Structure formats: C-alpha cells, structure tokens
Coordinates of C-alpha atoms in Angstrom, one line a residue:
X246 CA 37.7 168.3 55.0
X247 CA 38.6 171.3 57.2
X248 CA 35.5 171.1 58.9
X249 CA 36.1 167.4 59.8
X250 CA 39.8 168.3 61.1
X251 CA 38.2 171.4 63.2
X252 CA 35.6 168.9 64.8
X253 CA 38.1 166.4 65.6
X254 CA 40.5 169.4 67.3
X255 CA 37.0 170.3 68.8
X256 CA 35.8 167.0 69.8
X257 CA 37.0 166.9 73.5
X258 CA 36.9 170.4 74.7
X259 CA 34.4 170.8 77.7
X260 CA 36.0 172.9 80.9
X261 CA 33.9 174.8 82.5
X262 CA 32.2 172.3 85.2
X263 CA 33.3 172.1 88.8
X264 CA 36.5 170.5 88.3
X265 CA 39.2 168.5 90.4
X266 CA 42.6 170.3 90.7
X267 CA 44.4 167.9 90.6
X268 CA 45.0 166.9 86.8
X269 CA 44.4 163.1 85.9
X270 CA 46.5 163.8 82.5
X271 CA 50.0 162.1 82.3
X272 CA 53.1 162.5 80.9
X273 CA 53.9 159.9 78.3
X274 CA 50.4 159.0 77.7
X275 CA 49.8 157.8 74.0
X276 CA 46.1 157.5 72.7
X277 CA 45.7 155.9 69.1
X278 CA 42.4 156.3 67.0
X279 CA 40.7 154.9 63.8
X280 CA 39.3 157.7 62.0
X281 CA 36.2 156.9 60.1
X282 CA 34.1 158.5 57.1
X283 CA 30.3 157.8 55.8
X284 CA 30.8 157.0 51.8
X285 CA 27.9 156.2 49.9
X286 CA 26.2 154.8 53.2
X287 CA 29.6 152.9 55.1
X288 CA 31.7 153.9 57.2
X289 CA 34.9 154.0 55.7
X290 CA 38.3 153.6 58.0
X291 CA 40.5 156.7 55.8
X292 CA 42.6 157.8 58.8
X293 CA 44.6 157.7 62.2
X294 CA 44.9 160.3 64.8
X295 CA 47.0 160.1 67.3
X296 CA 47.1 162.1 70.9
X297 CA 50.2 162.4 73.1
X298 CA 51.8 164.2 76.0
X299 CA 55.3 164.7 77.0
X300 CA 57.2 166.9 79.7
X301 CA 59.2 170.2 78.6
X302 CA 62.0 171.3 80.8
X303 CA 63.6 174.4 80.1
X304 CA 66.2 176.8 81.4
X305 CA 63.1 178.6 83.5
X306 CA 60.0 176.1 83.4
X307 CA 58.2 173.2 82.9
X308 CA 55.4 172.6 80.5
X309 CA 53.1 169.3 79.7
X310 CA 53.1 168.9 75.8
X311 CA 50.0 168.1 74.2
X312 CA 50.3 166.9 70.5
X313 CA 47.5 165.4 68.5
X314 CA 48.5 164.3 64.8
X315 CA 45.9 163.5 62.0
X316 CA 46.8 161.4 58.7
X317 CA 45.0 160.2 55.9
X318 CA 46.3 156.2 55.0
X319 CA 48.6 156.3 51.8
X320 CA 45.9 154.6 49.5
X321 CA 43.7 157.7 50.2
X322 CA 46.7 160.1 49.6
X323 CA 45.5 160.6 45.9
X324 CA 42.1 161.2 46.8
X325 CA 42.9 163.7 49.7
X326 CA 45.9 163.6 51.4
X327 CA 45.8 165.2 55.4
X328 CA 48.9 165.8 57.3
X329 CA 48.1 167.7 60.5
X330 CA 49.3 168.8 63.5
X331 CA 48.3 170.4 66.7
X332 CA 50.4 171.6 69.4
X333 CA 50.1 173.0 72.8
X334 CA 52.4 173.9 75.9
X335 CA 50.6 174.0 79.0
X336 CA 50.9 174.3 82.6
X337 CA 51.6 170.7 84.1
X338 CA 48.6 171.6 86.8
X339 CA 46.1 174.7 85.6
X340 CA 46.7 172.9 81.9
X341 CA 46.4 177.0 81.0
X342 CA 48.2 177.2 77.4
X343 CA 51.7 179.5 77.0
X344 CA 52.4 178.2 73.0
X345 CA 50.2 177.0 70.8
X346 CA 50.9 175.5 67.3
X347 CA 49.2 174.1 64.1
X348 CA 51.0 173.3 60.9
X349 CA 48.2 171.6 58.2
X350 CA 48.7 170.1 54.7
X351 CA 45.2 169.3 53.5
X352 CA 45.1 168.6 49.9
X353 CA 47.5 170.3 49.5
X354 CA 46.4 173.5 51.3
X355 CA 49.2 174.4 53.7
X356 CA 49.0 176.9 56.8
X357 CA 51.4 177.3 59.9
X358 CA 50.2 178.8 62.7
X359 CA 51.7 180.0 66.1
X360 CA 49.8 181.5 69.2
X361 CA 51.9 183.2 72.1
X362 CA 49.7 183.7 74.9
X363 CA 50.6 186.6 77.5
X364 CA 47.5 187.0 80.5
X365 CA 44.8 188.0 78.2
X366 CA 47.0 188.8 75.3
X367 CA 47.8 186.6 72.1
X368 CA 50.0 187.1 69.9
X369 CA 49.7 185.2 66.7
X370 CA 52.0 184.3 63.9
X371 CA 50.4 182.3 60.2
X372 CA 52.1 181.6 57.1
X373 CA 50.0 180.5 54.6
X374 CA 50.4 178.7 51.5
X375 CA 51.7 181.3 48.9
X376 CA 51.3 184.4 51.0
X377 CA 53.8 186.2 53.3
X378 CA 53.9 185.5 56.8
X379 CA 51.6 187.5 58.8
X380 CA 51.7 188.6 62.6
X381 CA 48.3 189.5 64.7
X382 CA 47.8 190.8 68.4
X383 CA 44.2 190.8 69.6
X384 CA 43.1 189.5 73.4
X385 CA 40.8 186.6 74.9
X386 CA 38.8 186.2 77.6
X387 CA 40.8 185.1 80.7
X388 CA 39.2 181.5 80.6
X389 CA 39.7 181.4 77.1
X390 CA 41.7 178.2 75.4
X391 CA 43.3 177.0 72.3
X392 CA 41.6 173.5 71.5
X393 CA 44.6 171.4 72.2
X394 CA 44.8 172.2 76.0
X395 CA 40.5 172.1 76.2
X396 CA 40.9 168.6 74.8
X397 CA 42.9 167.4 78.2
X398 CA 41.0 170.1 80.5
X399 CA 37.9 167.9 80.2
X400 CA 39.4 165.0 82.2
X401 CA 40.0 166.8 85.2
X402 CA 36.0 167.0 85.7
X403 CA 34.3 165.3 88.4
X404 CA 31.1 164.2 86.2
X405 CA 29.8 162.5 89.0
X406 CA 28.2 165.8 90.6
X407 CA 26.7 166.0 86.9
X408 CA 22.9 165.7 86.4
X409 CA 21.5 164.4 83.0
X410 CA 20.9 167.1 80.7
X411 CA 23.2 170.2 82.3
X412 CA 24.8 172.2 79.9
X413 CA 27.8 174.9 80.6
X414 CA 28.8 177.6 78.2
X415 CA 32.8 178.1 77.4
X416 CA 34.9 179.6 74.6
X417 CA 37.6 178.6 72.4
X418 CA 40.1 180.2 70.3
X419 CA 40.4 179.4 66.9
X420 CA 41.6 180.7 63.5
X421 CA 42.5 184.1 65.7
X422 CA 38.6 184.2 66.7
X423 CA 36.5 183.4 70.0
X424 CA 34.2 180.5 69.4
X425 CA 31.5 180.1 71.7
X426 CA 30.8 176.3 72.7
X427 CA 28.4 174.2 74.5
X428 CA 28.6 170.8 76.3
X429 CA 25.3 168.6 77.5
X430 CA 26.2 166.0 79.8
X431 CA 23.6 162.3 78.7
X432 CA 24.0 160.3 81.2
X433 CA 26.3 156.9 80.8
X434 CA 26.6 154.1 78.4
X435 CA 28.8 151.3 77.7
X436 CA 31.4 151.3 74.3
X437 CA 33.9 149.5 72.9
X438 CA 37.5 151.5 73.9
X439 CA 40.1 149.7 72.2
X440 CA 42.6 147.5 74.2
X441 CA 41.1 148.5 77.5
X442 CA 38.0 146.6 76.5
X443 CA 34.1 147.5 77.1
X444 CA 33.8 150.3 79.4
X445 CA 31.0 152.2 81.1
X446 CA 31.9 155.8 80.1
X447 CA 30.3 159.3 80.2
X448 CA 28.2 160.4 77.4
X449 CA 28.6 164.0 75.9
X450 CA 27.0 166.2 73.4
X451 CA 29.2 169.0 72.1
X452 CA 27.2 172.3 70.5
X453 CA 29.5 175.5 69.0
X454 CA 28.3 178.8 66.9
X455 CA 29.9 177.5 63.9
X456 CA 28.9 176.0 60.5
X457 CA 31.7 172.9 61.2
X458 CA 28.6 171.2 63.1
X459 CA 25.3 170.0 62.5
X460 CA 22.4 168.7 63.8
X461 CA 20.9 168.4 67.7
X462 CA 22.5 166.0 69.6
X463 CA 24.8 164.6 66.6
X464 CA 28.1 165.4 67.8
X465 CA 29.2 163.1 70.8
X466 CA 32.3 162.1 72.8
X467 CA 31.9 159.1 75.5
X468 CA 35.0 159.1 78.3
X469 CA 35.4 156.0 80.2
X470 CA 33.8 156.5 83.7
X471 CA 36.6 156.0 85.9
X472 CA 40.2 158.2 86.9
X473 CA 41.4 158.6 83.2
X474 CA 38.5 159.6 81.5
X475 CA 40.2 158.5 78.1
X476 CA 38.0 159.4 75.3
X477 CA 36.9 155.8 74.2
X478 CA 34.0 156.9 71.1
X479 CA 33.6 160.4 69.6
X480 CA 31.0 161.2 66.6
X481 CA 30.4 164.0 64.4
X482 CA 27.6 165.0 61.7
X483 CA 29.2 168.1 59.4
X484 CA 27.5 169.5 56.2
X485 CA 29.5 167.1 54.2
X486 CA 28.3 164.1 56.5
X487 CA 29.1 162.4 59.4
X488 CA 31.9 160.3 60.8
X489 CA 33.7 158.9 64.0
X490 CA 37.1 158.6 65.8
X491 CA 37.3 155.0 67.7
X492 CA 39.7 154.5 70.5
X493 CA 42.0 151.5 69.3
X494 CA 44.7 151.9 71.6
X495 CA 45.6 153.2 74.7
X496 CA 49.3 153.4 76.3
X497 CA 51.1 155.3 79.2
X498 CA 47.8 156.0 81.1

C-alpha cells in the first residue's frame, strides 16, 4: 500500500516545461477524489483523497498551503486502514517549498516526517513508529521539490507550446532521497471530471527510477485543457496492481 500512497503523492508532479509565472493555483481551492483499487478483476472504490490550499500569514510572511489527505472508507478499516497526510508551505508565486510535512498511519505503520528547507539545504526531522526521533541534514538540487508543491507546479504550464511525445527530466525529494522523474506529454482526450462535467484535458505519462511504478505508458494523469488545469483522471499500475483516482468534485477554483 505504500507504493500506492507514493504514486498518488507522485501522480501530479511535472515542472520543468516552459512555464507561465503567473500561478493559476488558488487559495481555498478544494479538489475531492474517488480512490479506486483492481480486486480480483474490478475496480473497487476503497478510498477518498482530498487536495486543498489555504493562505498562511505570519508575523514575517505569507505562504500558500498545500494539503492532500488520503483515507481508506471505515468498512475497509479492518482490512487496511490508511490515514495520511501531506503538507507543504510554499511561496504564493515561485510555489518553491519552505516546510514540508507527512504524518502516515498505514495499517498501522506510523511515521512523521518534517522537511525544513534553507537554499539548497534540508533539514529533516522523522519519528517513526517505536523508534526515537531522528534528525538528518543533507542538500538538493536547487530545482529540487517535495511532492506536495510539484503536484500544483504542474498547473502553471503552458502545454499548449507542447508537442506530442516531449519528455522533460526533473527531481523530487522523497524519504530524504533525490528521485529522478520523467513526464511525456500524449496529446489530449476527453474524461469525465466530476461536477465540472466532460472536459477536453491534457494527457500525461509519468516515468520515475523507482520500484513504486510499472509498466510503459501505465501511469497517467489528464488536466482539463483550459486556465485550471484541475487534475480530472489519474491512473497507476504498481507491482501489486493497478488503480485510479477520479475527480468527483471540484470547489473554490
């Protein structure tokens, strides 16, 4: 089940195209999902994520708060029970992260995790189930993310200077590592996207240098093809199987 959580934090995190600078992401935006499993051949509804931003003031700044919560449905508590949640304070404009947090309880599995980022430097702070709290310092690229503020970046893309089939390399940092990660723009198609009905949207293929994906071409996102870009569809094929977030409702935007 990790690997499904990591793919759904990883689901939306392309960057690295020519992007507009003005950010498209708003505050009070609230995006609701069905989360979706393949047993024994169907595709089982077991969960709901949810993805939402709010505005920070403090005494010296202002950030944009990204917040993406997963949860398994209480009749599939006993089975595997997921409470997680992913955090991130960014820059209302550059979306470039200062905090980062993750707190999961995955059958439970529990591990807390805080990222301080300084320039190039991180410093990192987990507590995991049964074992003493631990503090890290290593340093990232300078256009390295956390996964929280990559999964907003993406909207501020112009994909309509995109031919079918580029690709762009980028980097994400996860579980205190660098994760290299690749994104294939396919071209457009129309999807169901909730409560803002069918919608023409942006097809994308997501590739990464770790054993959470598999298969060519088997790990997609669509974004509506307008000013939001709200991801609409995403799907992902792990080792264990394969699976799919649906958009079901959209608020704020």
């Amino acid at each position: 089940m990790k690997k499904i959580v990591f793919l759904i934090a990883t689901a939306l995190i392309f960057c690295s195209f020519t992007s507009d600078k003005k950010v498209v992401v708003p505050s009070g935006e609230k995006l609701v999902y069905a989360g979706s499993y393949n047993m024994s051949g169907l595709m089982t509804h077991l969960a709901q994520v949810t993805m939402s931003t709010e505005t920070i003031t403090t005494a010296k700044n202002s950030y944009l708060h990204l917040n993406c919560e997963l949860a398994t449905f209480s009749k599939w508590d006993k089975f595997f029970k997921i409470r997680d949640i992913y955090e991130s304070y960014v820059d209302p404009i550059t979306l470039k992260p200062s905090l980062y947090k993750r707190s999961i309880d995955e059958g439970g599995y529990t591990k807390k995790e805080k990222y301080a980022f300084k320039g190039n430097a991180v410093t990192s702070t987990t507590k995991k189930r049964r074992q003493p709290e631990t503090t890290k310092k290593f340093t990232i690229g300078a256009a390295t993310q956390d996964v929280v503020s990559l999964l907003y970046k993406v909207r501020t893309i112009d994909f309509t200077k995109l031919k079918t089939g580029q690709t762009k390399s980028f980097t994400i940092v996860f579980d205190e590592k660098e994760i290299p990660v690749t994104l294939k723009y396919m071209g457009i198609e129309s999807v169901k996207a909730g409560n803002l009905g069918t919608k023409n949207c942006y097809k994308l293929s997501i590739g990464a240098k770790t054993d959470a994906l598999k298969g060519k071409d088997k790990n997609l996102i669509w974004l509506t093809a307008d000013a939001k870009k709200v991801p609409a569809l995403m799907k992902f094929s792990i080792p264990v199987g394969t699976g799919q977030l649906v958009l079901t409702s959209a608020t704020g935007i």
